[in-house]
Amino acid sequence: MATPAASPRTPQQPRTRPRHARSAWSGVLIGVGVAAFVDETVFHQLLHWHHFYDRSTPDIGLVSDGLFHAFGWFAVVIGLFMVADLRHRAALAGRALAGGILAGAGGFQLYDGTVQHKLMGLHQIRYHVDLAPYDLTWNILAVVFLAAGTLLLRAGRRAPDSLS
């Protein structure tokens, strides 16, 4: 009588080794989503400064805000599922996650301030005012977030860490 062959085992990552790239990407998604949420909530809904798409009717602007809000929410949810998976595997790298969040928020804000505001002209931060102080503040904050995130991501590669 033949015995069944043992199933081949695949090598697995040690359970305690942080996964920097996956932690960073989960942070990027969370950062993009949080930045989109803050933009949508503060500038679109509370201050009524603009809609995501201002080149049509106010109704279209409102629909574009809803789609933009959904985009941000989905990014956060996907990022949080990735964090939960990493935590379950004891592989979450805290610095990479924090760096990813800052880089994601800064990258999103810089993209919004340059591409969507200036190149595509989808909307401006405000209308009927001098835009220079608003644009400078928006883009300088974006660069600060992006630089801080990049520094944390680099530091996370050199030093092992985890949140657990």
PDB file of C-alpha atoms in Angstrom:
ATOM      1  CA  MET A   1       0.000   0.000   0.000  1.00  0.00           C
ATOM      2  CA  ALA A   2       1.448   3.310  -1.073  1.00  0.00           C
ATOM      3  CA  THR A   3       1.449   6.241   1.272  1.00  0.00           C
ATOM      4  CA  PRO A   4       0.316   9.579  -0.054  1.00  0.00           C
ATOM      5  CA  ALA A   5       3.104  11.939  -0.939  1.00  0.00           C
ATOM      6  CA  ALA A   6       3.616  14.791   1.406  1.00  0.00           C
ATOM      7  CA  SER A   7       2.409  18.081   0.028  1.00  0.00           C
ATOM      8  CA  PRO A   8       5.218  20.350  -0.987  1.00  0.00           C
ATOM      9  CA  ARG A   9       5.791  23.114   1.473  1.00  0.00           C
ATOM     10  CA  THR A  10       6.462  26.600   0.318  1.00  0.00           C
ATOM     11  CA  PRO A  11       8.856  28.745   2.242  1.00  0.00           C
ATOM     12  CA  GLN A  12       7.063  31.420   4.206  1.00  0.00           C
ATOM     13  CA  GLN A  13       8.183  34.737   5.546  1.00  0.00           C
ATOM     14  CA  PRO A  14       8.967  34.719   9.229  1.00  0.00           C
ATOM     15  CA  ARG A  15       5.883  35.969  11.108  1.00  0.00           C
ATOM     16  CA  THR A  16       7.801  38.725  12.857  1.00  0.00           C
ATOM     17  CA  ARG A  17       9.559  40.257   9.834  1.00  0.00           C
ATOM     18  CA  PRO A  18       7.952  43.577   8.885  1.00  0.00           C
ATOM     19  CA  ARG A  19       6.938  44.016   5.285  1.00  0.00           C
ATOM     20  CA  HIS A  20       7.986  47.561   4.502  1.00  0.00           C
ATOM     21  CA  ALA A  21       6.660  47.868   0.954  1.00  0.00           C
ATOM     22  CA  ARG A  22       3.185  46.558   1.784  1.00  0.00           C
ATOM     23  CA  SER A  23       3.069  48.682   4.958  1.00  0.00           C
ATOM     24  CA  ALA A  24       4.103  51.744   2.958  1.00  0.00           C
ATOM     25  CA  TRP A  25       1.478  51.143   0.252  1.00  0.00           C
ATOM     26  CA  SER A  26      -1.262  50.650   2.821  1.00  0.00           C
ATOM     27  CA  GLY A  27      -0.181  53.963   4.341  1.00  0.00           C
ATOM     28  CA  VAL A  28      -0.210  55.678   0.943  1.00  0.00           C
ATOM     29  CA  LEU A  29      -3.816  54.576   0.377  1.00  0.00           C
ATOM     30  CA  ILE A  30      -4.832  55.769   3.838  1.00  0.00           C
ATOM     31  CA  GLY A  31      -3.008  59.074   3.325  1.00  0.00           C
ATOM     32  CA  VAL A  32      -4.641  59.696  -0.058  1.00  0.00           C
ATOM     33  CA  GLY A  33      -8.044  58.877   1.408  1.00  0.00           C
ATOM     34  CA  VAL A  34      -7.606  61.065   4.480  1.00  0.00           C
ATOM     35  CA  ALA A  35      -6.389  64.011   2.385  1.00  0.00           C
ATOM     36  CA  ALA A  36      -9.351  63.578   0.038  1.00  0.00           C
ATOM     37  CA  PHE A  37     -11.707  63.351   3.035  1.00  0.00           C
ATOM     38  CA  VAL A  38     -10.332  66.553   4.614  1.00  0.00           C
ATOM     39  CA  ASP A  39     -10.465  68.400   1.270  1.00  0.00           C
ATOM     40  CA  GLU A  40     -14.007  67.251   0.570  1.00  0.00           C
ATOM     41  CA  THR A  41     -15.336  67.893   4.061  1.00  0.00           C
ATOM     42  CA  VAL A  42     -13.644  71.216   4.810  1.00  0.00           C
ATOM     43  CA  PHE A  43     -13.395  72.972   1.441  1.00  0.00           C
ATOM     44  CA  HIS A  44     -16.335  71.464  -0.427  1.00  0.00           C
ATOM     45  CA  GLN A  45     -18.983  70.933   2.236  1.00  0.00           C
ATOM     46  CA  LEU A  46     -18.245  73.234   5.186  1.00  0.00           C
ATOM     47  CA  LEU A  47     -16.724  76.284   3.474  1.00  0.00           C
ATOM     48  CA  HIS A  48     -18.442  75.858   0.055  1.00  0.00           C
ATOM     49  CA  TRP A  49     -15.299  77.161  -1.649  1.00  0.00           C
ATOM     50  CA  HIS A  50     -15.464  74.796  -4.598  1.00  0.00           C
ATOM     51  CA  HIS A  51     -16.671  71.457  -5.942  1.00  0.00           C
ATOM     52  CA  PHE A  52     -14.475  68.750  -7.378  1.00  0.00           C
ATOM     53  CA  TYR A  53     -15.672  69.710 -10.862  1.00  0.00           C
ATOM     54  CA  ASP A  54     -16.659  73.373 -11.249  1.00  0.00           C
ATOM     55  CA  ARG A  55     -16.817  73.608 -15.042  1.00  0.00           C
ATOM     56  CA  SER A  56     -20.504  72.703 -15.252  1.00  0.00           C
ATOM     57  CA  THR A  57     -23.715  73.172 -13.251  1.00  0.00           C
ATOM     58  CA  PRO A  58     -23.878  73.094  -9.432  1.00  0.00           C
ATOM     59  CA  ASP A  59     -25.754  69.773  -9.686  1.00  0.00           C
ATOM     60  CA  ILE A  60     -22.872  68.228 -11.619  1.00  0.00           C
ATOM     61  CA  GLY A  61     -20.483  69.736  -9.061  1.00  0.00           C
ATOM     62  CA  LEU A  62     -22.413  68.031  -6.259  1.00  0.00           C
ATOM     63  CA  VAL A  63     -22.339  64.665  -8.062  1.00  0.00           C
ATOM     64  CA  SER A  64     -18.591  65.056  -8.657  1.00  0.00           C
ATOM     65  CA  ASP A  65     -18.135  65.731  -4.929  1.00  0.00           C
ATOM     66  CA  GLY A  66     -19.969  62.496  -4.125  1.00  0.00           C
ATOM     67  CA  LEU A  67     -17.762  60.490  -6.462  1.00  0.00           C
ATOM     68  CA  PHE A  68     -14.658  62.156  -5.040  1.00  0.00           C
ATOM     69  CA  HIS A  69     -15.797  61.388  -1.485  1.00  0.00           C
ATOM     70  CA  ALA A  70     -16.423  57.742  -2.417  1.00  0.00           C
ATOM     71  CA  PHE A  71     -12.942  57.522  -3.956  1.00  0.00           C
ATOM     72  CA  GLY A  72     -11.357  58.763  -0.733  1.00  0.00           C
ATOM     73  CA  TRP A  73     -13.447  56.423   1.396  1.00  0.00           C
ATOM     74  CA  PHE A  74     -12.547  53.372  -0.708  1.00  0.00           C
ATOM     75  CA  ALA A  75      -8.854  54.247  -0.531  1.00  0.00           C
ATOM     76  CA  VAL A  76      -9.006  54.373   3.283  1.00  0.00           C
ATOM     77  CA  VAL A  77     -10.970  51.114   3.545  1.00  0.00           C
ATOM     78  CA  ILE A  78      -8.580  49.231   1.234  1.00  0.00           C
ATOM     79  CA  GLY A  79      -5.597  50.644   3.159  1.00  0.00           C
ATOM     80  CA  LEU A  80      -7.107  49.596   6.483  1.00  0.00           C
ATOM     81  CA  PHE A  81      -7.768  46.054   5.205  1.00  0.00           C
ATOM     82  CA  MET A  82      -4.101  45.867   4.205  1.00  0.00           C
ATOM     83  CA  VAL A  83      -3.093  47.080   7.700  1.00  0.00           C
ATOM     84  CA  ALA A  84      -5.359  44.473   9.329  1.00  0.00           C
ATOM     85  CA  ASP A  85      -3.773  41.748   7.193  1.00  0.00           C
ATOM     86  CA  LEU A  86      -0.275  42.908   8.101  1.00  0.00           C
ATOM     87  CA  ARG A  87      -1.193  43.049  11.799  1.00  0.00           C
ATOM     88  CA  HIS A  88      -2.625  39.543  11.578  1.00  0.00           C
ATOM     89  CA  ARG A  89       0.687  38.335  10.157  1.00  0.00           C
ATOM     90  CA  ALA A  90       2.671  40.377  12.719  1.00  0.00           C
ATOM     91  CA  ALA A  91       4.396  42.015   9.748  1.00  0.00           C
ATOM     92  CA  LEU A  92       3.320  45.654  10.016  1.00  0.00           C
ATOM     93  CA  ALA A  93       6.203  48.140   9.798  1.00  0.00           C
ATOM     94  CA  GLY A  94       5.150  51.210  11.779  1.00  0.00           C
ATOM     95  CA  ARG A  95       7.571  53.720  10.238  1.00  0.00           C
ATOM     96  CA  ALA A  96       6.720  52.545   6.739  1.00  0.00           C
ATOM     97  CA  LEU A  97       3.004  52.884   7.498  1.00  0.00           C
ATOM     98  CA  ALA A  98       3.433  56.395   8.955  1.00  0.00           C
ATOM     99  CA  GLY A  99       5.724  57.409   6.093  1.00  0.00           C
ATOM    100  CA  GLY A 100       3.242  56.085   3.574  1.00  0.00           C
ATOM    101  CA  ILE A 101       0.385  58.026   5.176  1.00  0.00           C
ATOM    102  CA  LEU A 102       2.338  61.304   5.034  1.00  0.00           C
ATOM    103  CA  ALA A 103       3.644  60.635   1.518  1.00  0.00           C
ATOM    104  CA  GLY A 104       0.173  59.665   0.305  1.00  0.00           C
ATOM    105  CA  ALA A 105      -1.438  62.778   1.778  1.00  0.00           C
ATOM    106  CA  GLY A 106       1.306  65.045   0.435  1.00  0.00           C
ATOM    107  CA  GLY A 107       1.366  63.386  -2.968  1.00  0.00           C
ATOM    108  CA  PHE A 108      -2.379  63.672  -3.318  1.00  0.00           C
ATOM    109  CA  GLN A 109      -2.364  67.313  -2.252  1.00  0.00           C
ATOM    110  CA  LEU A 110       0.499  68.205  -4.613  1.00  0.00           C
ATOM    111  CA  TYR A 111      -1.252  66.400  -7.496  1.00  0.00           C
ATOM    112  CA  ASP A 112      -4.497  68.225  -6.684  1.00  0.00           C
ATOM    113  CA  GLY A 113      -2.800  71.610  -6.402  1.00  0.00           C
ATOM    114  CA  THR A 114      -0.794  71.337  -9.594  1.00  0.00           C
ATOM    115  CA  VAL A 115      -2.567  68.985 -12.002  1.00  0.00           C
ATOM    116  CA  GLN A 116      -6.232  69.384 -11.069  1.00  0.00           C
ATOM    117  CA  HIS A 117      -6.104  73.082 -10.127  1.00  0.00           C
ATOM    118  CA  LYS A 118      -3.671  74.461 -12.693  1.00  0.00           C
ATOM    119  CA  LEU A 119      -3.169  72.036 -15.590  1.00  0.00           C
ATOM    120  CA  MET A 120      -6.695  70.599 -15.900  1.00  0.00           C
ATOM    121  CA  GLY A 121      -8.563  73.557 -14.365  1.00  0.00           C
ATOM    122  CA  LEU A 122     -11.183  71.303 -12.741  1.00  0.00           C
ATOM    123  CA  HIS A 123     -11.535  73.732  -9.847  1.00  0.00           C
ATOM    124  CA  GLN A 124      -9.601  76.317  -7.819  1.00  0.00           C
ATOM    125  CA  ILE A 125      -9.249  76.511  -4.054  1.00  0.00           C
ATOM    126  CA  ARG A 126     -11.319  79.729  -4.032  1.00  0.00           C
ATOM    127  CA  TYR A 127     -12.849  82.055  -6.575  1.00  0.00           C
ATOM    128  CA  HIS A 128     -12.853  85.857  -6.884  1.00  0.00           C
ATOM    129  CA  VAL A 129      -9.786  86.281  -4.634  1.00  0.00           C
ATOM    130  CA  ASP A 130      -6.028  86.442  -5.126  1.00  0.00           C
ATOM    131  CA  LEU A 131      -5.160  82.741  -5.463  1.00  0.00           C
ATOM    132  CA  ALA A 132      -1.405  83.061  -4.853  1.00  0.00           C
ATOM    133  CA  PRO A 133      -1.482  82.757  -1.019  1.00  0.00           C
ATOM    134  CA  TYR A 134      -3.896  79.828  -1.198  1.00  0.00           C
ATOM    135  CA  ASP A 135      -1.929  78.009  -3.878  1.00  0.00           C
ATOM    136  CA  LEU A 136       1.385  78.563  -2.085  1.00  0.00           C
ATOM    137  CA  THR A 137       0.019  77.353   1.258  1.00  0.00           C
ATOM    138  CA  TRP A 138      -1.620  74.323  -0.371  1.00  0.00           C
ATOM    139  CA  ASN A 139       1.472  73.243  -2.308  1.00  0.00           C
ATOM    140  CA  ILE A 140       4.031  74.055   0.410  1.00  0.00           C
ATOM    141  CA  LEU A 141       2.084  71.918   2.894  1.00  0.00           C
ATOM    142  CA  ALA A 142       1.970  69.164   0.293  1.00  0.00           C
ATOM    143  CA  VAL A 143       5.747  69.254  -0.148  1.00  0.00           C
ATOM    144  CA  VAL A 144       6.269  69.235   3.648  1.00  0.00           C
ATOM    145  CA  PHE A 145       4.030  66.155   4.031  1.00  0.00           C
ATOM    146  CA  LEU A 146       5.731  64.457   1.096  1.00  0.00           C
ATOM    147  CA  ALA A 147       9.235  65.181   2.410  1.00  0.00           C
ATOM    148  CA  ALA A 148       8.386  64.014   5.945  1.00  0.00           C
ATOM    149  CA  GLY A 149       6.841  60.845   4.527  1.00  0.00           C
ATOM    150  CA  THR A 150       9.863  60.164   2.346  1.00  0.00           C
ATOM    151  CA  LEU A 151      12.214  60.587   5.320  1.00  0.00           C
ATOM    152  CA  LEU A 152      10.152  58.164   7.407  1.00  0.00           C
ATOM    153  CA  LEU A 153      10.066  55.646   4.566  1.00  0.00           C
ATOM    154  CA  ARG A 154      13.854  55.812   4.228  1.00  0.00           C
ATOM    155  CA  ALA A 155      14.331  55.492   7.994  1.00  0.00           C
ATOM    156  CA  GLY A 156      11.954  52.532   8.032  1.00  0.00           C
ATOM    157  CA  ARG A 157      14.087  50.639   5.527  1.00  0.00           C
ATOM    158  CA  ARG A 158      17.178  50.960   7.697  1.00  0.00           C
ATOM    159  CA  ALA A 159      15.713  50.122  11.109  1.00  0.00           C
ATOM    160  CA  PRO A 160      13.436  47.144  11.717  1.00  0.00           C
ATOM    161  CA  ASP A 161      10.260  47.998  13.560  1.00  0.00           C
ATOM    162  CA  SER A 162       6.678  47.008  13.991  1.00  0.00           C
ATOM    163  CA  LEU A 163       3.619  48.286  15.766  1.00  0.00           C
ATOM    164  CA  SER A 164       3.135  45.124  17.755  1.00  0.00           C
TER     165      SER A 164
END
